Amino acid sequence: MSASPGMAGTARLISMERAARLTAVVTHEGDWYVARALEVEVTSQGASVEESLANLREALELYFEDQPFPVTAADGPIVAPLDIRLSA
């Protein structure tokens, strides 16, 4: 049994899509949650953590329509806390 022409076209379209993983950091700033991608300079916001990440995902997909995907280490960036001294 073969798939209809419409289904075959859909299968080809889906198979052409690629996926990638980036690292996002979300901070709470005032009334907004701000999501930033660490590998590229793309930021978005939302009323919740989930909304800010969904908005960041959309912004990144649009960004990469015109920009090359960055070459990054296979295990991603190293995220670490950093203590600094502040003058009085």
mmCIF file of C-alpha atoms in Angstrom:
data_model
loop_
_atom_site.group_PDB
_atom_site.id
_atom_site.type_symbol
_atom_site.label_atom_id
_atom_site.label_comp_id
_atom_site.label_asym_id
_atom_site.label_seq_id
_atom_site.Cartn_x
_atom_site.Cartn_y
_atom_site.Cartn_z
ATOM 1 C CA MET A 1 0.000 0.000 0.000
ATOM 2 C CA SER A 2 1.550 3.341 -1.018
ATOM 3 C CA ALA A 3 1.083 6.727 0.578
ATOM 4 C CA SER A 4 -0.954 9.351 -1.194
ATOM 5 C CA PRO A 5 1.028 12.044 -3.081
ATOM 6 C CA GLY A 6 0.218 14.591 -0.382
ATOM 7 C CA MET A 7 1.545 12.363 2.375
ATOM 8 C CA ALA A 8 4.758 11.606 0.486
ATOM 9 C CA GLY A 9 5.401 15.320 0.032
ATOM 10 C CA THR A 10 4.870 15.909 3.732
ATOM 11 C CA ALA A 11 7.264 13.105 4.646
ATOM 12 C CA ARG A 12 9.965 14.583 2.412
ATOM 13 C CA LEU A 13 9.468 18.037 3.929
ATOM 14 C CA ILE A 14 9.741 16.756 7.483
ATOM 15 C CA SER A 15 12.853 14.714 6.701
ATOM 16 C CA MET A 16 14.583 17.872 5.400
ATOM 17 C CA GLU A 17 14.233 19.602 8.766
ATOM 18 C CA ARG A 18 17.192 19.528 11.134
ATOM 19 C CA ALA A 19 17.335 19.958 14.873
ATOM 20 C CA ALA A 20 19.993 21.524 17.050
ATOM 21 C CA ARG A 21 20.459 22.079 20.753
ATOM 22 C CA LEU A 22 21.477 25.429 22.230
ATOM 23 C CA THR A 23 21.798 26.548 25.837
ATOM 24 C CA ALA A 24 19.343 29.091 27.241
ATOM 25 C CA VAL A 25 19.511 31.067 30.467
ATOM 26 C CA VAL A 26 16.304 32.533 31.889
ATOM 27 C CA THR A 27 16.289 35.409 34.360
ATOM 28 C CA HIS A 28 13.382 37.168 36.063
ATOM 29 C CA GLU A 29 13.567 40.901 35.353
ATOM 30 C CA GLY A 30 10.689 42.964 36.707
ATOM 31 C CA ASP A 31 7.434 41.540 35.340
ATOM 32 C CA TRP A 32 9.191 39.527 32.608
ATOM 33 C CA TYR A 33 11.201 36.364 32.227
ATOM 34 C CA VAL A 34 14.085 36.982 29.825
ATOM 35 C CA ALA A 35 15.560 34.026 27.923
ATOM 36 C CA ARG A 36 19.004 34.325 26.324
ATOM 37 C CA ALA A 37 20.834 31.878 24.083
ATOM 38 C CA LEU A 38 24.448 31.548 25.185
ATOM 39 C CA GLU A 39 25.884 30.504 21.811
ATOM 40 C CA VAL A 40 24.476 33.465 19.843
ATOM 41 C CA GLU A 41 23.270 36.981 20.680
ATOM 42 C CA VAL A 42 19.523 36.224 20.615
ATOM 43 C CA THR A 43 17.192 37.138 23.486
ATOM 44 C CA SER A 44 13.430 37.053 24.017
ATOM 45 C CA GLN A 45 10.986 37.513 26.869
ATOM 46 C CA GLY A 46 7.656 36.281 28.146
ATOM 47 C CA ALA A 47 5.269 36.434 31.076
ATOM 48 C CA SER A 48 6.433 32.963 32.241
ATOM 49 C CA VAL A 49 9.543 30.810 31.911
ATOM 50 C CA GLU A 50 7.747 28.598 29.399
ATOM 51 C CA GLU A 51 6.585 31.572 27.311
ATOM 52 C CA SER A 52 10.039 33.157 27.297
ATOM 53 C CA LEU A 53 11.597 29.873 26.093
ATOM 54 C CA ALA A 54 8.921 29.414 23.414
ATOM 55 C CA ASN A 55 9.528 32.988 22.226
ATOM 56 C CA LEU A 56 13.298 32.400 22.237
ATOM 57 C CA ARG A 57 12.843 29.198 20.212
ATOM 58 C CA GLU A 58 10.841 31.119 17.598
ATOM 59 C CA ALA A 59 13.377 33.970 17.533
ATOM 60 C CA LEU A 60 16.261 31.506 17.079
ATOM 61 C CA GLU A 61 14.493 29.677 14.246
ATOM 62 C CA LEU A 62 14.000 33.000 12.469
ATOM 63 C CA TYR A 63 17.601 34.056 13.199
ATOM 64 C CA PHE A 64 19.036 30.878 11.672
ATOM 65 C CA GLU A 65 17.048 31.320 8.462
ATOM 66 C CA ASP A 66 19.713 33.912 7.497
ATOM 67 C CA GLN A 67 22.674 33.053 9.729
ATOM 68 C CA PRO A 68 24.969 30.013 9.814
ATOM 69 C CA PHE A 69 24.733 27.757 12.826
ATOM 70 C CA PRO A 70 27.696 28.364 15.167
ATOM 71 C CA VAL A 71 30.398 25.746 15.523
ATOM 72 C CA THR A 72 30.336 24.800 19.192
ATOM 73 C CA ALA A 73 31.874 22.124 21.382
ATOM 74 C CA ALA A 74 29.981 18.835 21.284
ATOM 75 C CA ASP A 75 29.177 19.054 24.990
ATOM 76 C CA GLY A 76 28.039 22.696 24.836
ATOM 77 C CA PRO A 77 29.225 25.697 26.813
ATOM 78 C CA ILE A 78 30.452 25.405 30.372
ATOM 79 C CA VAL A 79 28.093 27.253 32.695
ATOM 80 C CA ALA A 80 29.645 28.117 36.041
ATOM 81 C CA PRO A 81 28.985 30.562 38.887
ATOM 82 C CA LEU A 82 31.564 33.305 39.244
ATOM 83 C CA ASP A 83 32.225 35.194 42.484
ATOM 84 C CA ILE A 84 33.627 38.722 42.188
ATOM 85 C CA ARG A 85 34.743 41.323 44.715
ATOM 86 C CA LEU A 86 32.856 44.603 44.839
ATOM 87 C CA SER A 87 34.443 47.750 46.160
ATOM 88 C CA ALA A 88 32.661 49.441 49.043
#
